[in-house]
PDB file of N, CA and C in Angstrom:
ATOM      1  N   UNK A   1     -18.399  43.527  14.913  1.00  0.00           N
ATOM      2  CA  UNK A   1     -18.865  42.239  15.341  1.00  0.00           C
ATOM      3  C   UNK A   1     -19.205  41.390  14.076  1.00  0.00           C
ATOM      4  N   UNK A   2     -19.668  42.039  12.933  1.00  0.00           N
ATOM      5  CA  UNK A   2     -19.993  41.453  11.814  1.00  0.00           C
ATOM      6  C   UNK A   2     -18.658  40.769  11.266  1.00  0.00           C
ATOM      7  N   UNK A   3     -17.746  41.695  11.212  1.00  0.00           N
ATOM      8  CA  UNK A   3     -16.484  41.345  10.665  1.00  0.00           C
ATOM      9  C   UNK A   3     -15.896  40.015  11.219  1.00  0.00           C
ATOM     10  N   UNK A   4     -15.888  40.129  12.739  1.00  0.00           N
ATOM     11  CA  UNK A   4     -15.512  38.955  13.396  1.00  0.00           C
ATOM     12  C   UNK A   4     -16.227  37.506  13.054  1.00  0.00           C
ATOM     13  N   UNK A   5     -17.461  37.774  12.795  1.00  0.00           N
ATOM     14  CA  UNK A   5     -18.278  36.486  12.314  1.00  0.00           C
ATOM     15  C   UNK A   5     -17.953  36.186  11.023  1.00  0.00           C
ATOM     16  N   UNK A   6     -17.783  37.094   9.993  1.00  0.00           N
ATOM     17  CA  UNK A   6     -17.277  36.672   8.922  1.00  0.00           C
ATOM     18  C   UNK A   6     -15.907  36.191   8.791  1.00  0.00           C
ATOM     19  N   UNK A   7     -14.993  36.785   9.543  1.00  0.00           N
ATOM     20  CA  UNK A   7     -13.705  36.047   9.686  1.00  0.00           C
ATOM     21  C   UNK A   7     -13.766  34.624  10.287  1.00  0.00           C
ATOM     22  N   UNK A   8     -14.663  34.356  11.314  1.00  0.00           N
ATOM     23  CA  UNK A   8     -14.729  33.127  11.817  1.00  0.00           C
ATOM     24  C   UNK A   8     -15.336  32.030  10.815  1.00  0.00           C
ATOM     25  N   UNK A   9     -16.354  32.602  10.101  1.00  0.00           N
ATOM     26  CA  UNK A   9     -16.980  31.673   9.148  1.00  0.00           C
ATOM     27  C   UNK A   9     -15.865  31.182   7.947  1.00  0.00           C
ATOM     28  N   UNK A  10     -15.162  32.361   7.615  1.00  0.00           N
ATOM     29  CA  UNK A  10     -14.070  31.890   6.515  1.00  0.00           C
ATOM     30  C   UNK A  10     -13.176  31.016   6.965  1.00  0.00           C
ATOM     31  N   UNK A  11     -12.713  31.158   8.334  1.00  0.00           N
ATOM     32  CA  UNK A  11     -11.600  30.352   8.760  1.00  0.00           C
ATOM     33  C   UNK A  11     -12.163  28.814   8.950  1.00  0.00           C
ATOM     34  N   UNK A  12     -13.566  28.799   9.200  1.00  0.00           N
ATOM     35  CA  UNK A  12     -14.188  27.488   9.437  1.00  0.00           C
ATOM     36  C   UNK A  12     -14.260  26.668   8.131  1.00  0.00           C
ATOM     37  N   UNK A  13     -14.554  27.455   7.053  1.00  0.00           N
ATOM     38  CA  UNK A  13     -14.725  27.079   5.768  1.00  0.00           C
ATOM     39  C   UNK A  13     -13.454  26.530   5.238  1.00  0.00           C
ATOM     40  N   UNK A  14     -12.319  27.162   5.522  1.00  0.00           N
ATOM     41  CA  UNK A  14     -10.979  27.010   5.096  1.00  0.00           C
ATOM     42  C   UNK A  14     -10.625  25.613   5.873  1.00  0.00           C
ATOM     43  N   UNK A  15     -10.804  25.452   7.052  1.00  0.00           N
ATOM     44  CA  UNK A  15     -10.332  24.285   7.816  1.00  0.00           C
ATOM     45  C   UNK A  15     -11.194  23.088   7.460  1.00  0.00           C
ATOM     46  N   UNK A  16     -12.428  23.234   7.017  1.00  0.00           N
ATOM     47  CA  UNK A  16     -13.237  21.973   6.651  1.00  0.00           C
ATOM     48  C   UNK A  16     -12.953  21.672   5.339  1.00  0.00           C
ATOM     49  N   UNK A  17     -12.427  22.535   4.374  1.00  0.00           N
ATOM     50  CA  UNK A  17     -11.944  22.194   3.107  1.00  0.00           C
ATOM     51  C   UNK A  17     -10.685  21.483   2.956  1.00  0.00           C
ATOM     52  N   UNK A  18      -9.893  21.426   4.149  1.00  0.00           N
ATOM     53  CA  UNK A  18      -8.607  20.642   4.171  1.00  0.00           C
ATOM     54  C   UNK A  18      -8.822  19.287   4.772  1.00  0.00           C
ATOM     55  N   UNK A  19      -8.413  18.341   4.050  1.00  0.00           N
ATOM     56  CA  UNK A  19      -8.387  16.958   4.480  1.00  0.00           C
ATOM     57  C   UNK A  19      -7.258  16.099   3.867  1.00  0.00           C
ATOM     58  N   UNK A  20      -7.035  14.835   4.253  1.00  0.00           N
ATOM     59  CA  UNK A  20      -5.991  14.124   3.845  1.00  0.00           C
ATOM     60  C   UNK A  20      -5.860  13.898   2.365  1.00  0.00           C
ATOM     61  N   UNK A  21      -7.075  13.941   1.550  1.00  0.00           N
ATOM     62  CA  UNK A  21      -6.957  13.786   0.161  1.00  0.00           C
ATOM     63  C   UNK A  21      -6.311  14.999  -0.474  1.00  0.00           C
ATOM     64  N   UNK A  22      -6.249  16.275   0.066  1.00  0.00           N
ATOM     65  CA  UNK A  22      -5.650  17.421  -0.403  1.00  0.00           C
ATOM     66  C   UNK A  22      -4.132  17.462  -0.180  1.00  0.00           C
ATOM     67  N   UNK A  23      -3.534  16.382   0.645  1.00  0.00           N
ATOM     68  CA  UNK A  23      -2.319  16.367   0.856  1.00  0.00           C
ATOM     69  C   UNK A  23      -1.379  16.075  -0.423  1.00  0.00           C
ATOM     70  N   UNK A  24      -0.472  17.062  -0.763  1.00  0.00           N
ATOM     71  CA  UNK A  24       0.203  16.812  -2.060  1.00  0.00           C
ATOM     72  C   UNK A  24       1.116  15.788  -2.002  1.00  0.00           C
ATOM     73  N   UNK A  25       1.539  15.152  -0.743  1.00  0.00           N
ATOM     74  CA  UNK A  25       2.369  14.137  -0.669  1.00  0.00           C
ATOM     75  C   UNK A  25       1.926  12.885  -1.001  1.00  0.00           C
ATOM     76  N   UNK A  26       0.629  12.777  -0.922  1.00  0.00           N
ATOM     77  CA  UNK A  26      -0.241  11.484  -1.252  1.00  0.00           C
ATOM     78  C   UNK A  26      -0.601  11.381  -2.721  1.00  0.00           C
ATOM     79  N   UNK A  27      -0.254  10.260  -3.282  1.00  0.00           N
ATOM     80  CA  UNK A  27      -0.662  10.094  -4.730  1.00  0.00           C
ATOM     81  C   UNK A  27      -1.721   9.170  -4.812  1.00  0.00           C
ATOM     82  N   UNK A  28      -2.149   8.384  -3.784  1.00  0.00           N
ATOM     83  CA  UNK A  28      -3.126   7.400  -4.064  1.00  0.00           C
ATOM     84  C   UNK A  28      -2.601   5.982  -4.463  1.00  0.00           C
ATOM     85  N   UNK A  29      -1.154   5.961  -4.607  1.00  0.00           N
ATOM     86  CA  UNK A  29      -0.521   4.894  -5.059  1.00  0.00           C
ATOM     87  C   UNK A  29       0.346   4.268  -3.814  1.00  0.00           C
ATOM     88  N   UNK A  30      -0.188   3.192  -3.191  1.00  0.00           N
ATOM     89  CA  UNK A  30       0.620   2.726  -1.980  1.00  0.00           C
ATOM     90  C   UNK A  30       2.120   2.471  -2.249  1.00  0.00           C
ATOM     91  N   UNK A  31       2.449   2.171  -3.457  1.00  0.00           N
ATOM     92  CA  UNK A  31       3.923   1.958  -3.969  1.00  0.00           C
ATOM     93  C   UNK A  31       4.675   3.113  -3.760  1.00  0.00           C
ATOM     94  N   UNK A  32       4.178   4.273  -3.884  1.00  0.00           N
ATOM     95  CA  UNK A  32       4.609   5.606  -3.569  1.00  0.00           C
ATOM     96  C   UNK A  32       4.383   6.265  -2.323  1.00  0.00           C
ATOM     97  N   UNK A  33       3.151   5.976  -1.700  1.00  0.00           N
ATOM     98  CA  UNK A  33       2.864   6.619  -0.309  1.00  0.00           C
ATOM     99  C   UNK A  33       3.393   6.104   0.852  1.00  0.00           C
ATOM    100  N   UNK A  34       3.491   4.756   0.647  1.00  0.00           N
ATOM    101  CA  UNK A  34       4.137   3.933   1.866  1.00  0.00           C
ATOM    102  C   UNK A  34       5.557   3.757   1.768  1.00  0.00           C
ATOM    103  N   UNK A  35       6.337   4.448   2.733  1.00  0.00           N
ATOM    104  CA  UNK A  35       7.707   4.476   2.608  1.00  0.00           C
ATOM    105  C   UNK A  35       8.340   3.171   2.526  1.00  0.00           C
ATOM    106  N   UNK A  36       8.057   2.215   3.347  1.00  0.00           N
ATOM    107  CA  UNK A  36       8.539   0.856   3.272  1.00  0.00           C
ATOM    108  C   UNK A  36       8.322   0.218   1.860  1.00  0.00           C
ATOM    109  N   UNK A  37       7.200   0.406   1.430  1.00  0.00           N
ATOM    110  CA  UNK A  37       6.718  -0.359   0.130  1.00  0.00           C
ATOM    111  C   UNK A  37       7.423   0.277  -1.050  1.00  0.00           C
ATOM    112  N   UNK A  38       7.683   1.660  -1.136  1.00  0.00           N
ATOM    113  CA  UNK A  38       8.378   2.402  -2.008  1.00  0.00           C
ATOM    114  C   UNK A  38       9.809   1.685  -2.023  1.00  0.00           C
ATOM    115  N   UNK A  39      10.259   1.498  -0.853  1.00  0.00           N
ATOM    116  CA  UNK A  39      11.780   1.049  -0.651  1.00  0.00           C
ATOM    117  C   UNK A  39      11.713  -0.292  -1.562  1.00  0.00           C
ATOM    118  N   UNK A  40      10.915  -1.116  -1.166  1.00  0.00           N
ATOM    119  CA  UNK A  40      10.973  -2.535  -1.686  1.00  0.00           C
ATOM    120  C   UNK A  40      10.848  -2.362  -3.275  1.00  0.00           C
ATOM    121  N   UNK A  41       9.930  -1.480  -3.823  1.00  0.00           N
ATOM    122  CA  UNK A  41       9.681  -1.400  -5.241  1.00  0.00           C
ATOM    123  C   UNK A  41      10.992  -0.820  -5.871  1.00  0.00           C
ATOM    124  N   UNK A  42      11.796   0.087  -5.144  1.00  0.00           N
ATOM    125  CA  UNK A  42      12.976   0.534  -5.762  1.00  0.00           C
ATOM    126  C   UNK A  42      13.960  -0.538  -5.856  1.00  0.00           C
ATOM    127  N   UNK A  43      14.083  -1.331  -4.772  1.00  0.00           N
ATOM    128  CA  UNK A  43      15.169  -2.270  -4.625  1.00  0.00           C
ATOM    129  C   UNK A  43      14.867  -3.320  -5.798  1.00  0.00           C
ATOM    130  N   UNK A  44      13.714  -3.675  -5.875  1.00  0.00           N
ATOM    131  CA  UNK A  44      13.224  -4.849  -6.911  1.00  0.00           C
ATOM    132  C   UNK A  44      13.346  -4.304  -8.221  1.00  0.00           C
ATOM    133  N   UNK A  45      13.180  -3.013  -8.436  1.00  0.00           N
ATOM    134  CA  UNK A  45      13.262  -2.519  -9.841  1.00  0.00           C
ATOM    135  C   UNK A  45      14.615  -2.532 -10.485  1.00  0.00           C
ATOM    136  N   UNK A  46      15.711  -2.572  -9.555  1.00  0.00           N
ATOM    137  CA  UNK A  46      17.060  -2.653  -9.908  1.00  0.00           C
ATOM    138  C   UNK A  46      17.363  -3.927 -10.600  1.00  0.00           C
ATOM    139  N   UNK A  47      16.618  -5.030 -10.525  1.00  0.00           N
ATOM    140  CA  UNK A  47      16.852  -6.283 -11.035  1.00  0.00           C
ATOM    141  C   UNK A  47      15.478  -6.925 -11.492  1.00  0.00           C
ATOM    142  N   UNK A  48      15.192  -6.626 -12.835  1.00  0.00           N
ATOM    143  CA  UNK A  48      13.837  -6.988 -13.276  1.00  0.00           C
ATOM    144  C   UNK A  48      13.852  -8.456 -13.950  1.00  0.00           C
ATOM    145  N   UNK A  49      14.910  -9.232 -13.771  1.00  0.00           N
ATOM    146  CA  UNK A  49      15.142 -10.422 -14.361  1.00  0.00           C
ATOM    147  C   UNK A  49      13.926 -11.415 -14.034  1.00  0.00           C
ATOM    148  N   UNK A  50      13.562 -11.470 -12.760  1.00  0.00           N
ATOM    149  CA  UNK A  50      12.485 -12.415 -12.203  1.00  0.00           C
ATOM    150  C   UNK A  50      11.248 -11.715 -12.289  1.00  0.00           C
ATOM    151  N   UNK A  51      10.999 -10.555 -12.909  1.00  0.00           N
ATOM    152  CA  UNK A  51       9.744  -9.841 -12.998  1.00  0.00           C
ATOM    153  C   UNK A  51       9.115  -9.662 -11.588  1.00  0.00           C
ATOM    154  N   UNK A  52       9.676  -8.901 -10.806  1.00  0.00           N
ATOM    155  CA  UNK A  52       9.211  -8.448  -9.399  1.00  0.00           C
ATOM    156  C   UNK A  52       7.735  -7.866  -9.576  1.00  0.00           C
ATOM    157  N   UNK A  53       7.054  -8.027  -8.451  1.00  0.00           N
ATOM    158  CA  UNK A  53       5.543  -7.481  -8.511  1.00  0.00           C
ATOM    159  C   UNK A  53       5.326  -7.119  -7.227  1.00  0.00           C
ATOM    160  N   UNK A  54       4.232  -6.266  -7.133  1.00  0.00           N
ATOM    161  CA  UNK A  54       3.500  -5.890  -5.752  1.00  0.00           C
ATOM    162  C   UNK A  54       2.095  -5.840  -5.934  1.00  0.00           C
ATOM    163  N   UNK A  55       1.268  -6.616  -5.111  1.00  0.00           N
ATOM    164  CA  UNK A  55      -0.083  -6.881  -5.259  1.00  0.00           C
ATOM    165  C   UNK A  55      -0.705  -6.283  -3.960  1.00  0.00           C
ATOM    166  N   UNK A  56      -1.955  -5.868  -4.132  1.00  0.00           N
ATOM    167  CA  UNK A  56      -2.832  -5.372  -2.926  1.00  0.00           C
ATOM    168  C   UNK A  56      -3.895  -6.278  -2.902  1.00  0.00           C
ATOM    169  N   UNK A  57      -4.266  -6.603  -1.666  1.00  0.00           N
ATOM    170  CA  UNK A  57      -5.443  -7.651  -1.468  1.00  0.00           C
ATOM    171  C   UNK A  57      -6.057  -7.233  -0.201  1.00  0.00           C
ATOM    172  N   UNK A  58      -7.205  -8.001   0.099  1.00  0.00           N
ATOM    173  CA  UNK A  58      -7.875  -7.922   1.323  1.00  0.00           C
ATOM    174  C   UNK A  58      -7.801  -9.403   2.031  1.00  0.00           C
ATOM    175  N   UNK A  59      -7.549  -9.138   3.357  1.00  0.00           N
ATOM    176  CA  UNK A  59      -7.304 -10.419   4.174  1.00  0.00           C
ATOM    177  C   UNK A  59      -8.141 -10.161   5.504  1.00  0.00           C
ATOM    178  N   UNK A  60      -9.014 -10.876   5.733  1.00  0.00           N
ATOM    179  CA  UNK A  60     -10.046 -10.664   6.967  1.00  0.00           C
ATOM    180  C   UNK A  60     -10.346  -9.241   7.098  1.00  0.00           C
ATOM    181  N   UNK A  61     -10.711  -8.566   5.954  1.00  0.00           N
ATOM    182  CA  UNK A  61     -11.056  -7.108   6.156  1.00  0.00           C
ATOM    183  C   UNK A  61     -10.064  -6.059   6.319  1.00  0.00           C
ATOM    184  N   UNK A  62      -8.843  -6.601   6.131  1.00  0.00           N
ATOM    185  CA  UNK A  62      -7.489  -5.560   6.329  1.00  0.00           C
ATOM    186  C   UNK A  62      -6.862  -5.679   4.893  1.00  0.00           C
ATOM    187  N   UNK A  63      -6.267  -4.536   4.655  1.00  0.00           N
ATOM    188  CA  UNK A  63      -5.353  -4.429   3.472  1.00  0.00           C
ATOM    189  C   UNK A  63      -4.139  -5.126   3.585  1.00  0.00           C
ATOM    190  N   UNK A  64      -3.637  -5.989   2.798  1.00  0.00           N
ATOM    191  CA  UNK A  64      -2.247  -6.541   2.823  1.00  0.00           C
ATOM    192  C   UNK A  64      -1.606  -6.465   1.416  1.00  0.00           C
ATOM    193  N   UNK A  65      -0.304  -6.383   1.527  1.00  0.00           N
ATOM    194  CA  UNK A  65       0.442  -6.021   0.270  1.00  0.00           C
ATOM    195  C   UNK A  65       1.339  -7.471   0.037  1.00  0.00           C
ATOM    196  N   UNK A  66       1.393  -8.061  -1.089  1.00  0.00           N
ATOM    197  CA  UNK A  66       2.128  -9.326  -1.557  1.00  0.00           C
ATOM    198  C   UNK A  66       3.216  -8.594  -2.397  1.00  0.00           C
ATOM    199  N   UNK A  67       4.422  -9.117  -1.913  1.00  0.00           N
ATOM    200  CA  UNK A  67       5.637  -8.859  -2.743  1.00  0.00           C
ATOM    201  C   UNK A  67       6.204 -10.331  -3.282  1.00  0.00           C
ATOM    202  N   UNK A  68       6.327 -10.355  -4.663  1.00  0.00           N
ATOM    203  CA  UNK A  68       6.653 -11.520  -5.163  1.00  0.00           C
ATOM    204  C   UNK A  68       7.440 -11.438  -6.485  1.00  0.00           C
ATOM    205  N   UNK A  69       7.546 -12.510  -7.186  1.00  0.00           N
ATOM    206  CA  UNK A  69       8.005 -12.482  -8.496  1.00  0.00           C
ATOM    207  C   UNK A  69       7.536 -13.499  -9.415  1.00  0.00           C
ATOM    208  N   UNK A  70       7.747 -13.363 -10.628  1.00  0.00           N
ATOM    209  CA  UNK A  70       7.292 -14.434 -11.657  1.00  0.00           C
ATOM    210  C   UNK A  70       8.441 -14.610 -12.603  1.00  0.00           C
ATOM    211  N   UNK A  71       8.591 -15.512 -13.091  1.00  0.00           N
ATOM    212  CA  UNK A  71       9.548 -15.952 -14.211  1.00  0.00           C
ATOM    213  C   UNK A  71       9.873 -17.393 -14.295  1.00  0.00           C
ATOM    214  N   UNK A  72      10.343 -18.014 -15.638  1.00  0.00           N
ATOM    215  CA  UNK A  72      10.364 -19.238 -15.878  1.00  0.00           C
ATOM    216  C   UNK A  72      11.552 -19.756 -15.021  1.00  0.00           C
ATOM    217  N   UNK A  73      12.762 -19.076 -14.643  1.00  0.00           N
ATOM    218  CA  UNK A  73      13.739 -19.629 -13.989  1.00  0.00           C
ATOM    219  C   UNK A  73      13.807 -18.994 -12.594  1.00  0.00           C
ATOM    220  N   UNK A  74      12.735 -18.575 -12.051  1.00  0.00           N
ATOM    221  CA  UNK A  74      12.944 -17.782 -10.733  1.00  0.00           C
ATOM    222  C   UNK A  74      12.229 -18.530  -9.657  1.00  0.00           C
ATOM    223  N   UNK A  75      12.964 -18.601  -8.623  1.00  0.00           N
ATOM    224  CA  UNK A  75      12.387 -19.229  -7.302  1.00  0.00           C
ATOM    225  C   UNK A  75      12.501 -18.024  -6.195  1.00  0.00           C
ATOM    226  N   UNK A  76      11.311 -17.659  -6.044  1.00  0.00           N
ATOM    227  CA  UNK A  76      11.209 -16.711  -4.949  1.00  0.00           C
ATOM    228  C   UNK A  76       9.862 -16.828  -4.118  1.00  0.00           C
ATOM    229  N   UNK A  77       9.980 -16.626  -2.817  1.00  0.00           N
ATOM    230  CA  UNK A  77       8.757 -16.758  -1.982  1.00  0.00           C
ATOM    231  C   UNK A  77       7.976 -15.443  -1.963  1.00  0.00           C
ATOM    232  N   UNK A  78       6.654 -15.540  -2.111  1.00  0.00           N
ATOM    233  CA  UNK A  78       5.868 -14.438  -1.791  1.00  0.00           C
ATOM    234  C   UNK A  78       5.732 -14.057  -0.495  1.00  0.00           C
ATOM    235  N   UNK A  79       5.834 -12.762  -0.134  1.00  0.00           N
ATOM    236  CA  UNK A  79       5.705 -12.190   1.233  1.00  0.00           C
ATOM    237  C   UNK A  79       4.512 -11.443   1.342  1.00  0.00           C
ATOM    238  N   UNK A  80       3.911 -11.468   2.377  1.00  0.00           N
ATOM    239  CA  UNK A  80       2.574 -10.648   2.692  1.00  0.00           C
ATOM    240  C   UNK A  80       2.931  -9.693   3.904  1.00  0.00           C
ATOM    241  N   UNK A  81       2.626  -8.452   3.622  1.00  0.00           N
ATOM    242  CA  UNK A  81       2.791  -7.482   4.777  1.00  0.00           C
ATOM    243  C   UNK A  81       1.495  -6.706   4.991  1.00  0.00           C
ATOM    244  N   UNK A  82       1.303  -6.069   6.299  1.00  0.00           N
ATOM    245  CA  UNK A  82       0.195  -5.299   6.511  1.00  0.00           C
ATOM    246  C   UNK A  82       0.549  -3.787   6.111  1.00  0.00           C
ATOM    247  N   UNK A  83      -0.326  -2.930   6.324  1.00  0.00           N
ATOM    248  CA  UNK A  83      -0.151  -1.553   6.107  1.00  0.00           C
ATOM    249  C   UNK A  83       1.343  -0.822   6.629  1.00  0.00           C
ATOM    250  N   UNK A  84       1.514  -1.436   7.825  1.00  0.00           N
ATOM    251  CA  UNK A  84       2.768  -1.008   8.503  1.00  0.00           C
ATOM    252  C   UNK A  84       4.031  -1.581   8.113  1.00  0.00           C
ATOM    253  N   UNK A  85       4.007  -2.505   7.094  1.00  0.00           N
ATOM    254  CA  UNK A  85       5.305  -3.127   6.541  1.00  0.00           C
ATOM    255  C   UNK A  85       5.576  -4.326   7.403  1.00  0.00           C
ATOM    256  N   UNK A  86       4.846  -4.821   8.202  1.00  0.00           N
ATOM    257  CA  UNK A  86       5.275  -6.094   9.260  1.00  0.00           C
ATOM    258  C   UNK A  86       4.513  -7.222   8.492  1.00  0.00           C
ATOM    259  N   UNK A  87       5.190  -8.323   8.515  1.00  0.00           N
ATOM    260  CA  UNK A  87       4.656  -9.702   8.033  1.00  0.00           C
ATOM    261  C   UNK A  87       3.297  -9.916   8.572  1.00  0.00           C
ATOM    262  N   UNK A  88       2.363 -10.256   7.600  1.00  0.00           N
ATOM    263  CA  UNK A  88       1.168 -10.640   8.174  1.00  0.00           C
ATOM    264  C   UNK A  88       0.953 -11.918   8.869  1.00  0.00           C
ATOM    265  N   UNK A  89       0.609 -12.045   9.944  1.00  0.00           N
ATOM    266  CA  UNK A  89       0.536 -13.354  10.745  1.00  0.00           C
ATOM    267  C   UNK A  89      -0.086 -14.339   9.868  1.00  0.00           C
ATOM    268  N   UNK A  90       0.284 -15.527   9.939  1.00  0.00           N
ATOM    269  CA  UNK A  90      -0.320 -16.692   9.380  1.00  0.00           C
ATOM    270  C   UNK A  90       0.177 -16.855   7.827  1.00  0.00           C
ATOM    271  N   UNK A  91       0.777 -15.875   7.322  1.00  0.00           N
ATOM    272  CA  UNK A  91       1.087 -15.835   5.931  1.00  0.00           C
ATOM    273  C   UNK A  91       2.389 -16.879   5.551  1.00  0.00           C
ATOM    274  N   UNK A  92       3.079 -17.354   6.631  1.00  0.00           N
ATOM    275  CA  UNK A  92       4.188 -18.200   6.332  1.00  0.00           C
ATOM    276  C   UNK A  92       3.892 -19.641   7.117  1.00  0.00           C
ATOM    277  N   UNK A  93       4.519 -20.704   6.860  1.00  0.00           N
ATOM    278  CA  UNK A  93       4.676 -21.811   7.375  1.00  0.00           C
ATOM    279  C   UNK A  93       3.413 -22.705   7.228  1.00  0.00           C
ATOM    280  N   UNK A  94       3.050 -23.365   8.343  1.00  0.00           N
ATOM    281  CA  UNK A  94       2.065 -24.382   8.159  1.00  0.00           C
ATOM    282  C   UNK A  94       0.615 -23.779   7.908  1.00  0.00           C
ATOM    283  N   UNK A  95       0.291 -22.528   8.299  1.00  0.00           N
ATOM    284  CA  UNK A  95      -0.993 -21.918   8.119  1.00  0.00           C
ATOM    285  C   UNK A  95      -0.857 -21.242   6.742  1.00  0.00           C
ATOM    286  N   UNK A  96       0.109 -21.332   5.847  1.00  0.00           N
ATOM    287  CA  UNK A  96      -0.050 -20.487   4.680  1.00  0.00           C
ATOM    288  C   UNK A  96      -1.281 -20.826   3.742  1.00  0.00           C
ATOM    289  N   UNK A  97      -1.637 -22.111   3.572  1.00  0.00           N
ATOM    290  CA  UNK A  97      -2.747 -22.514   2.815  1.00  0.00           C
ATOM    291  C   UNK A  97      -3.943 -21.932   3.398  1.00  0.00           C
ATOM    292  N   UNK A  98      -4.139 -21.882   4.577  1.00  0.00           N
ATOM    293  CA  UNK A  98      -5.392 -21.251   5.129  1.00  0.00           C
ATOM    294  C   UNK A  98      -5.503 -19.937   4.913  1.00  0.00           C
ATOM    295  N   UNK A  99      -4.301 -19.273   4.959  1.00  0.00           N
ATOM    296  CA  UNK A  99      -4.218 -17.700   4.775  1.00  0.00           C
ATOM    297  C   UNK A  99      -4.414 -17.452   3.292  1.00  0.00           C
ATOM    298  N   UNK A 100      -3.810 -18.073   2.403  1.00  0.00           N
ATOM    299  CA  UNK A 100      -4.184 -17.794   1.000  1.00  0.00           C
ATOM    300  C   UNK A 100      -5.535 -18.143   0.743  1.00  0.00           C
ATOM    301  N   UNK A 101      -6.215 -18.975   1.205  1.00  0.00           N
ATOM    302  CA  UNK A 101      -7.635 -19.256   0.924  1.00  0.00           C
ATOM    303  C   UNK A 101      -8.558 -17.925   1.314  1.00  0.00           C
ATOM    304  N   UNK A 102      -8.075 -17.180   2.284  1.00  0.00           N
ATOM    305  CA  UNK A 102      -8.872 -16.085   2.694  1.00  0.00           C
ATOM    306  C   UNK A 102      -8.402 -14.721   1.973  1.00  0.00           C
ATOM    307  N   UNK A 103      -7.603 -14.749   1.189  1.00  0.00           N
ATOM    308  CA  UNK A 103      -7.114 -13.598   0.253  1.00  0.00           C
ATOM    309  C   UNK A 103      -8.336 -13.342  -0.730  1.00  0.00           C
ATOM    310  N   UNK A 104      -8.644 -11.905  -0.803  1.00  0.00           N
ATOM    311  CA  UNK A 104      -9.630 -11.639  -1.820  1.00  0.00           C
ATOM    312  C   UNK A 104      -9.257 -10.168  -2.397  1.00  0.00           C
ATOM    313  N   UNK A 105      -9.972  -9.887  -3.577  1.00  0.00           N
ATOM    314  CA  UNK A 105     -10.126  -8.482  -4.197  1.00  0.00           C
ATOM    315  C   UNK A 105      -8.324  -8.296  -4.510  1.00  0.00           C
ATOM    316  N   UNK A 106      -7.848  -9.116  -4.916  1.00  0.00           N
ATOM    317  CA  UNK A 106      -6.371  -9.127  -5.244  1.00  0.00           C
ATOM    318  C   UNK A 106      -6.128  -8.205  -6.478  1.00  0.00           C
ATOM    319  N   UNK A 107      -5.400  -7.188  -6.483  1.00  0.00           N
ATOM    320  CA  UNK A 107      -5.068  -6.506  -7.685  1.00  0.00           C
ATOM    321  C   UNK A 107      -3.643  -5.961  -7.772  1.00  0.00           C
ATOM    322  N   UNK A 108      -2.989  -6.026  -9.066  1.00  0.00           N
ATOM    323  CA  UNK A 108      -1.677  -5.798  -9.265  1.00  0.00           C
ATOM    324  C   UNK A 108      -1.418  -4.084  -9.093  1.00  0.00           C
ATOM    325  N   UNK A 109      -0.465  -3.717  -8.214  1.00  0.00           N
ATOM    326  CA  UNK A 109      -0.141  -2.475  -8.205  1.00  0.00           C
ATOM    327  C   UNK A 109       1.086  -2.110  -8.944  1.00  0.00           C
ATOM    328  N   UNK A 110       2.120  -2.765  -9.045  1.00  0.00           N
ATOM    329  CA  UNK A 110       3.306  -2.683  -9.835  1.00  0.00           C
ATOM    330  C   UNK A 110       4.000  -3.946 -10.298  1.00  0.00           C
ATOM    331  N   UNK A 111       4.489  -3.921 -11.402  1.00  0.00           N
ATOM    332  CA  UNK A 111       5.406  -5.055 -11.933  1.00  0.00           C
ATOM    333  C   UNK A 111       6.373  -4.314 -12.728  1.00  0.00           C
ATOM    334  N   UNK A 112       7.637  -4.854 -12.491  1.00  0.00           N
ATOM    335  CA  UNK A 112       8.690  -4.514 -13.273  1.00  0.00           C
ATOM    336  C   UNK A 112       8.743  -4.936 -14.766  1.00  0.00           C
ATOM    337  N   UNK A 113       8.992  -3.998 -15.613  1.00  0.00           N
ATOM    338  CA  UNK A 113       9.154  -4.550 -17.052  1.00  0.00           C
ATOM    339  C   UNK A 113      10.164  -3.599 -17.801  1.00  0.00           C
ATOM    340  N   UNK A 114      11.113  -4.327 -18.414  1.00  0.00           N
ATOM    341  CA  UNK A 114      12.103  -3.733 -19.025  1.00  0.00           C
ATOM    342  C   UNK A 114      11.997  -3.905 -20.617  1.00  0.00           C
TER     343      UNK A 114
END
């Protein structure tokens, strides 16, 4: 009986010790962990002429990702995505100014540099 209790206790401790942060596939870097964002990063890294970048920010309590570029001769629109890789509602068109005014905690995740 004591052996069964000991085995049950050890099993519980093992299971409680496992969580998402112990997942070896997760790096803590969204540009590596989110498949769709990693794909965008890899595509943009192939042409660094316009200095592509990926930013993370908060919009109305949710995490959004901004994909854009910067460079003296570059014309590119910045796109905003939610964590599922879908365009963030309100980030395009007439509501864009209102959307941008609600962005906070913006931080650079990745920028191409050659």
